[in-house]
PDB file of C-alpha atoms in Angstrom:
ATOM      1  CA  UNK A 649      12.780  10.953  38.163  1.00 87.00           C
ATOM      2  CA  UNK A 650      11.520  13.933  40.686  1.00 90.00           C
ATOM      3  CA  UNK A 651      14.603  15.928  39.625  1.00 89.00           C
ATOM      4  CA  UNK A 652      13.504  15.468  35.637  1.00 85.00           C
ATOM      5  CA  UNK A 653       9.803  16.708  36.408  1.00 84.00           C
ATOM      6  CA  UNK A 654      11.514  19.787  39.052  1.00 85.00           C
ATOM      7  CA  UNK A 655      13.562  20.685  35.836  1.00 81.00           C
ATOM      8  CA  UNK A 656      10.776  20.785  33.086  1.00 78.00           C
ATOM      9  CA  UNK A 657       8.557  22.513  35.335  1.00 82.00           C
ATOM     10  CA  UNK A 658      11.599  25.124  36.374  1.00 83.00           C
ATOM     11  CA  UNK A 659      11.549  25.697  32.392  1.00 78.00           C
ATOM     12  CA  UNK A 660       7.917  26.912  32.182  1.00 75.00           C
ATOM     13  CA  UNK A 661       6.116  27.383  29.518  1.00 78.00           C
ATOM     14  CA  UNK A 662       8.480  26.043  26.591  1.00 78.00           C
ATOM     15  CA  UNK A 663       7.801  24.992  22.876  1.00 82.00           C
ATOM     16  CA  UNK A 664       9.650  22.191  21.316  1.00 83.00           C
ATOM     17  CA  UNK A 665      10.938  23.165  17.849  1.00 86.00           C
ATOM     18  CA  UNK A 666       9.189  20.342  16.425  1.00 87.00           C
ATOM     19  CA  UNK A 667       6.095  21.956  17.384  1.00 85.00           C
ATOM     20  CA  UNK A 668       7.203  25.653  16.942  1.00 87.00           C
ATOM     21  CA  UNK A 669       7.954  23.980  12.985  1.00 88.00           C
ATOM     22  CA  UNK A 670       4.456  22.311  12.758  1.00 86.00           C
ATOM     23  CA  UNK A 671       2.666  25.790  14.101  1.00 85.00           C
ATOM     24  CA  UNK A 672       4.426  27.727  11.572  1.00 86.00           C
ATOM     25  CA  UNK A 673       3.797  24.942   8.728  1.00 86.00           C
ATOM     26  CA  UNK A 674       7.726  24.492   8.052  1.00 89.00           C
ATOM     27  CA  UNK A 675       8.667  20.914   7.569  1.00 91.00           C
ATOM     28  CA  UNK A 676       9.680  18.939  10.340  1.00 91.00           C
ATOM     29  CA  UNK A 677      13.258  17.500  10.555  1.00 90.00           C
ATOM     30  CA  UNK A 678      12.101  14.061  11.198  1.00 92.00           C
ATOM     31  CA  UNK A 679      14.880  12.168   8.772  1.00 92.00           C
ATOM     32  CA  UNK A 680      17.559  13.014  11.371  1.00 90.00           C
ATOM     33  CA  UNK A 681      15.579  12.649  14.190  1.00 90.00           C
ATOM     34  CA  UNK A 682      13.360   9.250  13.771  1.00 93.00           C
ATOM     35  CA  UNK A 683      14.363   7.977   9.838  1.00 95.00           C
ATOM     36  CA  UNK A 684      17.848   7.435  10.460  1.00 96.00           C
ATOM     37  CA  UNK A 685      17.250   5.415  13.850  1.00 96.00           C
ATOM     38  CA  UNK A 686      14.806   3.495  11.896  1.00 97.00           C
ATOM     39  CA  UNK A 687      16.911   2.543   9.117  1.00 96.00           C
ATOM     40  CA  UNK A 688      19.914   1.644  11.350  1.00 97.00           C
ATOM     41  CA  UNK A 689      17.528  -0.184  12.898  1.00 97.00           C
ATOM     42  CA  UNK A 690      17.064  -2.307   9.917  1.00 97.00           C
ATOM     43  CA  UNK A 691      20.454  -2.483   8.874  1.00 98.00           C
ATOM     44  CA  UNK A 692      21.461  -4.309  12.082  1.00 98.00           C
ATOM     45  CA  UNK A 693      18.175  -6.280  12.134  1.00 98.00           C
ATOM     46  CA  UNK A 694      17.068  -4.590  15.420  1.00 98.00           C
ATOM     47  CA  UNK A 695      12.941  -4.652  15.993  1.00 98.00           C
ATOM     48  CA  UNK A 696      12.077  -1.228  16.592  1.00 97.00           C
ATOM     49  CA  UNK A 697       8.107  -1.007  16.250  1.00 98.00           C
ATOM     50  CA  UNK A 698       7.469   1.787  18.401  1.00 98.00           C
ATOM     51  CA  UNK A 699       9.915   3.642  16.580  1.00 97.00           C
ATOM     52  CA  UNK A 700       8.195   2.658  13.340  1.00 97.00           C
ATOM     53  CA  UNK A 701       5.231   3.677  14.051  1.00 97.00           C
ATOM     54  CA  UNK A 702       6.245   6.941  15.523  1.00 96.00           C
ATOM     55  CA  UNK A 703       7.948   7.819  12.490  1.00 96.00           C
ATOM     56  CA  UNK A 704       4.984   6.819  10.461  1.00 96.00           C
ATOM     57  CA  UNK A 705       2.531   8.845  12.486  1.00 94.00           C
ATOM     58  CA  UNK A 706       4.975  11.950  12.705  1.00 93.00           C
ATOM     59  CA  UNK A 707       5.663  11.760   9.040  1.00 93.00           C
ATOM     60  CA  UNK A 708       1.807  11.556   7.846  1.00 92.00           C
ATOM     61  CA  UNK A 709       1.148  14.778  10.508  1.00 90.00           C
ATOM     62  CA  UNK A 710       4.104  16.443   8.432  1.00 91.00           C
ATOM     63  CA  UNK A 711       3.007  15.740   5.310  1.00 90.00           C
ATOM     64  CA  UNK A 712      -0.736  16.506   6.198  1.00 88.00           C
ATOM     65  CA  UNK A 713       0.617  20.138   7.362  1.00 86.00           C
ATOM     66  CA  UNK A 714       2.743  20.611   4.326  1.00 85.00           C
ATOM     67  CA  UNK A 715      -0.289  20.289   2.324  1.00 86.00           C
ATOM     68  CA  UNK A 716      -1.662  23.060   3.760  1.00 79.00           C
ATOM     69  CA  UNK A 717      -5.060  20.508   4.933  1.00 73.00           C
ATOM     70  CA  UNK A 718      -4.584  21.343   8.189  1.00 71.00           C
ATOM     71  CA  UNK A 719      -3.041  23.750  10.714  1.00 72.00           C
ATOM     72  CA  UNK A 720      -1.702  23.113  14.056  1.00 72.00           C
ATOM     73  CA  UNK A 721      -2.081  26.124  16.574  1.00 70.00           C
ATOM     74  CA  UNK A 722      -0.462  25.051  20.562  1.00 63.00           C
ATOM     75  CA  UNK A 723      -2.487  25.159  23.327  1.00 58.00           C
ATOM     76  CA  UNK A 724      -1.939  28.539  24.223  1.00 59.00           C
ATOM     77  CA  UNK A 725      -2.762  30.122  21.104  1.00 50.00           C
ATOM     78  CA  UNK A 726      -6.482  27.936  21.272  1.00 48.00           C
TER      79      UNK A 726
END
């Protein structure tokens, strides 16, 4: 765990690609990251309630950003 924390700190100020997409109002690539996992879980009858909740929340965020009802800014941009 300490190595992971140190590695993250070494990267410094970095924005994930999803955060960059949100800030730029671009569609999120949630189907490829979450949608497919939720779908495979359903096909194999594996319960993934946390992933389903995350998928729903990120989907709602994506819809909200795409309709222009909200603009998300990064912490450093405020």
